[in-house]
Coordinates of C-alpha atoms in Angstrom, one line a residue:
X1 CA -57.9 -136.6 -50.4
X2 CA -59.7 -137.9 -47.4
X3 CA -58.7 -141.0 -45.5
X4 CA -61.7 -142.8 -46.9
X5 CA -60.8 -141.9 -50.4
X6 CA -57.2 -143.2 -49.7
X7 CA -58.7 -146.4 -48.4
X8 CA -60.8 -146.8 -51.5
X9 CA -57.8 -146.0 -53.7
X10 CA -55.8 -148.7 -51.9
X11 CA -58.8 -151.2 -52.2
X12 CA -59.1 -150.6 -55.9
X13 CA -55.3 -150.8 -56.4
X14 CA -55.2 -154.1 -54.5
X15 CA -58.2 -155.6 -56.4
X16 CA -56.8 -154.2 -59.6
X17 CA -53.3 -155.6 -59.1
X18 CA -54.8 -159.1 -59.0
X19 CA -57.0 -158.4 -62.1
X20 CA -54.5 -156.4 -64.2
X21 CA -54.6 -157.5 -67.8
X22 CA -58.1 -158.9 -67.7
X23 CA -59.1 -156.3 -70.4
X24 CA -56.6 -156.2 -73.3
X25 CA -58.0 -153.2 -75.3
X26 CA -60.6 -150.4 -75.3
X27 CA -62.9 -152.5 -77.6
X28 CA -62.9 -155.2 -74.9
X29 CA -64.3 -152.6 -72.4
X30 CA -67.0 -151.6 -74.9
X31 CA -68.1 -155.2 -75.3
X32 CA -68.7 -155.4 -71.6
X33 CA -71.1 -152.5 -71.4
X34 CA -74.3 -154.6 -71.5
X35 CA -73.0 -156.8 -68.7
X36 CA -72.2 -153.7 -66.5
X37 CA -75.5 -152.1 -67.3
X38 CA -77.4 -155.3 -66.4
X39 CA -75.5 -155.7 -63.2
X40 CA -76.2 -152.2 -62.0
X41 CA -79.8 -152.3 -63.1
X42 CA -80.2 -155.5 -61.1
X43 CA -79.8 -153.3 -57.9
X44 CA -82.8 -151.1 -58.8
X45 CA -85.1 -153.3 -56.5
X46 CA -82.6 -152.9 -53.6
X47 CA -82.7 -149.1 -54.2
X48 CA -86.5 -149.1 -54.3
X49 CA -86.7 -151.2 -51.1
X50 CA -84.5 -148.8 -49.3
X51 CA -86.3 -145.7 -50.5
X52 CA -88.9 -145.9 -47.8
X53 CA -90.6 -142.6 -48.7
X54 CA -90.6 -143.3 -52.5
X55 CA -88.7 -140.1 -53.2
X56 CA -86.4 -141.7 -55.8
X57 CA -83.5 -140.8 -53.6
X58 CA -82.1 -142.2 -50.4
X59 CA -81.3 -140.3 -47.2
X60 CA -78.5 -141.3 -44.8
X61 CA -80.9 -142.9 -42.4
X62 CA -82.2 -145.2 -45.2
X63 CA -78.7 -146.1 -46.2
X64 CA -77.7 -147.0 -42.7
X65 CA -80.7 -149.3 -42.3
X66 CA -79.8 -150.9 -45.7
X67 CA -76.3 -151.7 -44.7
X68 CA -77.5 -153.4 -41.6
X69 CA -79.9 -155.6 -43.7
X70 CA -77.0 -156.5 -46.0
X71 CA -75.0 -157.6 -42.9
X72 CA -72.3 -154.9 -43.3
X73 CA -70.9 -153.3 -40.2
X74 CA -69.5 -149.9 -40.7
X75 CA -69.1 -147.2 -38.0
X76 CA -71.6 -144.4 -38.1
X77 CA -68.7 -142.0 -39.1
X78 CA -67.6 -144.2 -42.0
X79 CA -71.1 -144.8 -43.2
X80 CA -71.7 -141.0 -43.3
X81 CA -68.4 -140.5 -45.2
X82 CA -69.4 -143.1 -47.8
X83 CA -72.8 -141.5 -48.2
X84 CA -71.2 -138.0 -48.5
X85 CA -68.7 -139.1 -51.1
X86 CA -71.4 -140.7 -53.2
X87 CA -73.6 -137.6 -52.8
X88 CA -71.9 -135.7 -55.7
X89 CA -74.3 -132.8 -55.7
X90 CA -74.2 -132.5 -51.9
X91 CA -78.0 -132.4 -51.5
X92 CA -78.1 -134.9 -48.6
X93 CA -79.8 -137.4 -50.8
X94 CA -78.4 -140.0 -53.2
X95 CA -79.9 -140.9 -56.5
X96 CA -79.9 -144.3 -58.0
X97 CA -76.6 -143.7 -59.8
X98 CA -75.1 -142.2 -56.7
X99 CA -76.4 -145.3 -54.8
X100 CA -74.4 -147.5 -57.2
X101 CA -71.3 -145.6 -56.3
X102 CA -72.0 -146.0 -52.6
X103 CA -72.8 -149.7 -53.0
X104 CA -69.6 -150.2 -54.9
X105 CA -67.6 -148.4 -52.2
X106 CA -69.3 -150.6 -49.5
X107 CA -68.4 -153.7 -51.6
X108 CA -64.8 -152.6 -52.1
X109 CA -64.2 -151.4 -48.5
X110 CA -65.9 -154.3 -46.8
X111 CA -62.7 -156.3 -46.7
X112 CA -64.8 -159.5 -47.0
X113 CA -66.9 -160.9 -49.8
X114 CA -70.2 -159.0 -50.0
X115 CA -72.2 -162.2 -49.3
X116 CA -75.6 -160.8 -49.4
X117 CA -75.0 -159.0 -52.6
X118 CA -73.0 -162.0 -54.1
X119 CA -75.9 -164.3 -53.4
X120 CA -78.8 -162.0 -54.2
X121 CA -77.2 -159.9 -56.9
X122 CA -74.3 -161.7 -58.5
X123 CA -74.5 -159.6 -61.7
X124 CA -73.8 -156.5 -59.6
X125 CA -70.6 -158.1 -58.2
X126 CA -69.6 -159.1 -61.7
X127 CA -70.3 -155.5 -63.0
X128 CA -68.1 -154.0 -60.2
X129 CA -65.3 -156.4 -61.2
X130 CA -65.6 -155.3 -64.8
X131 CA -65.6 -151.6 -63.8
X132 CA -62.4 -152.2 -61.7
X133 CA -60.9 -154.0 -64.7
X134 CA -61.8 -151.0 -66.9
X135 CA -60.3 -148.5 -64.4
X136 CA -57.1 -150.6 -64.1
X137 CA -56.9 -150.7 -67.9
X138 CA -56.9 -146.8 -68.0
X139 CA -54.7 -146.5 -64.9
X140 CA -51.5 -147.6 -66.8
X141 CA -49.0 -146.7 -64.0
X142 CA -51.1 -148.4 -61.2
X143 CA -51.2 -145.4 -58.9
X144 CA -55.0 -145.5 -58.3
X145 CA -55.8 -142.5 -60.4
X146 CA -56.1 -141.8 -64.2
X147 CA -54.1 -139.0 -65.6
X148 CA -54.8 -137.4 -69.0
X149 CA -51.7 -139.0 -70.6
X150 CA -52.9 -142.5 -69.5
X151 CA -56.4 -141.8 -71.0
X152 CA -54.6 -140.7 -74.2
X153 CA -52.6 -144.0 -74.3
X154 CA -55.5 -146.2 -73.5
X155 CA -57.8 -144.6 -76.1
X156 CA -55.2 -144.0 -78.9
X157 CA -56.7 -145.2 -82.2
X158 CA -60.2 -145.3 -80.8
X159 CA -60.9 -141.6 -80.4
X160 CA -59.6 -138.3 -81.6
X161 CA -57.6 -136.1 -79.3
X162 CA -60.7 -133.8 -78.9
X163 CA -62.9 -136.7 -77.9
X164 CA -60.3 -137.9 -75.4
X165 CA -60.0 -134.5 -73.9
X166 CA -63.8 -134.3 -73.7
X167 CA -64.0 -137.7 -71.9
X168 CA -61.2 -136.6 -69.5
X169 CA -63.0 -133.3 -68.7
X170 CA -66.3 -135.3 -68.2
X171 CA -64.7 -137.6 -65.7
X172 CA -62.6 -135.0 -63.9
X173 CA -65.7 -133.0 -62.8
X174 CA -63.8 -132.1 -59.6
X175 CA -61.2 -130.3 -61.8
X176 CA -58.3 -132.0 -59.9
X177 CA -56.3 -133.0 -62.9
X178 CA -56.7 -136.7 -62.1
X179 CA -59.6 -139.1 -62.1
X180 CA -60.4 -141.1 -59.0
X181 CA -62.3 -144.3 -59.1
X182 CA -65.6 -143.0 -57.8
X183 CA -65.6 -140.2 -60.5
X184 CA -64.8 -142.9 -63.1
X185 CA -67.6 -145.1 -61.9
X186 CA -70.2 -142.4 -61.8
X187 CA -69.5 -141.2 -65.4
X188 CA -69.0 -144.8 -66.5
X189 CA -72.6 -145.5 -65.4
X190 CA -73.7 -142.9 -68.0
X191 CA -71.5 -144.4 -70.7
X192 CA -73.0 -147.9 -70.3
X193 CA -76.6 -146.4 -70.5
X194 CA -77.6 -146.2 -66.9
X195 CA -80.6 -143.9 -66.4
X196 CA -82.0 -142.6 -63.1
X197 CA -85.5 -143.5 -64.2
X198 CA -84.9 -147.1 -65.3

């Protein structure tokens, strides 16, 4: 795990510790899907504005310019690390869903309120908070990752063992045996109905 991934893990754990217990059961998470989808979709105009060449993907240079417009100050190295972590297919471009992952990382790692996003896109910030709540709900031991046993416990009575195993495999696309927040977020976007072409 890179130092940036450790920082993100710590940020999620800290935010999650303050929010633990906000979601009482799996059905509560399901009820929040429309709110999450609306919050993430609200950022589509930001994505389009950043996508200078209308390629439906963002390059690192476009992402750097966007963070400056949002008033965020990250070093060149950290910005590149965030971009690379969000670029799941390593093609040097991030799609809209990968952009949501990058924007969420920027929000969680900024250490301050994400004022430009809070003011212009409050539904995005609310969506991030709900996703953190959902991650914390599944992360029963609070270590910043989700193990298979934790997913079993959280989804017991709501899904079969086969469905739970399939969900875990879907989120553990790095085959590490644990699910990190950014993996959870990326797959969660699909669960709530996010589409690249929306």
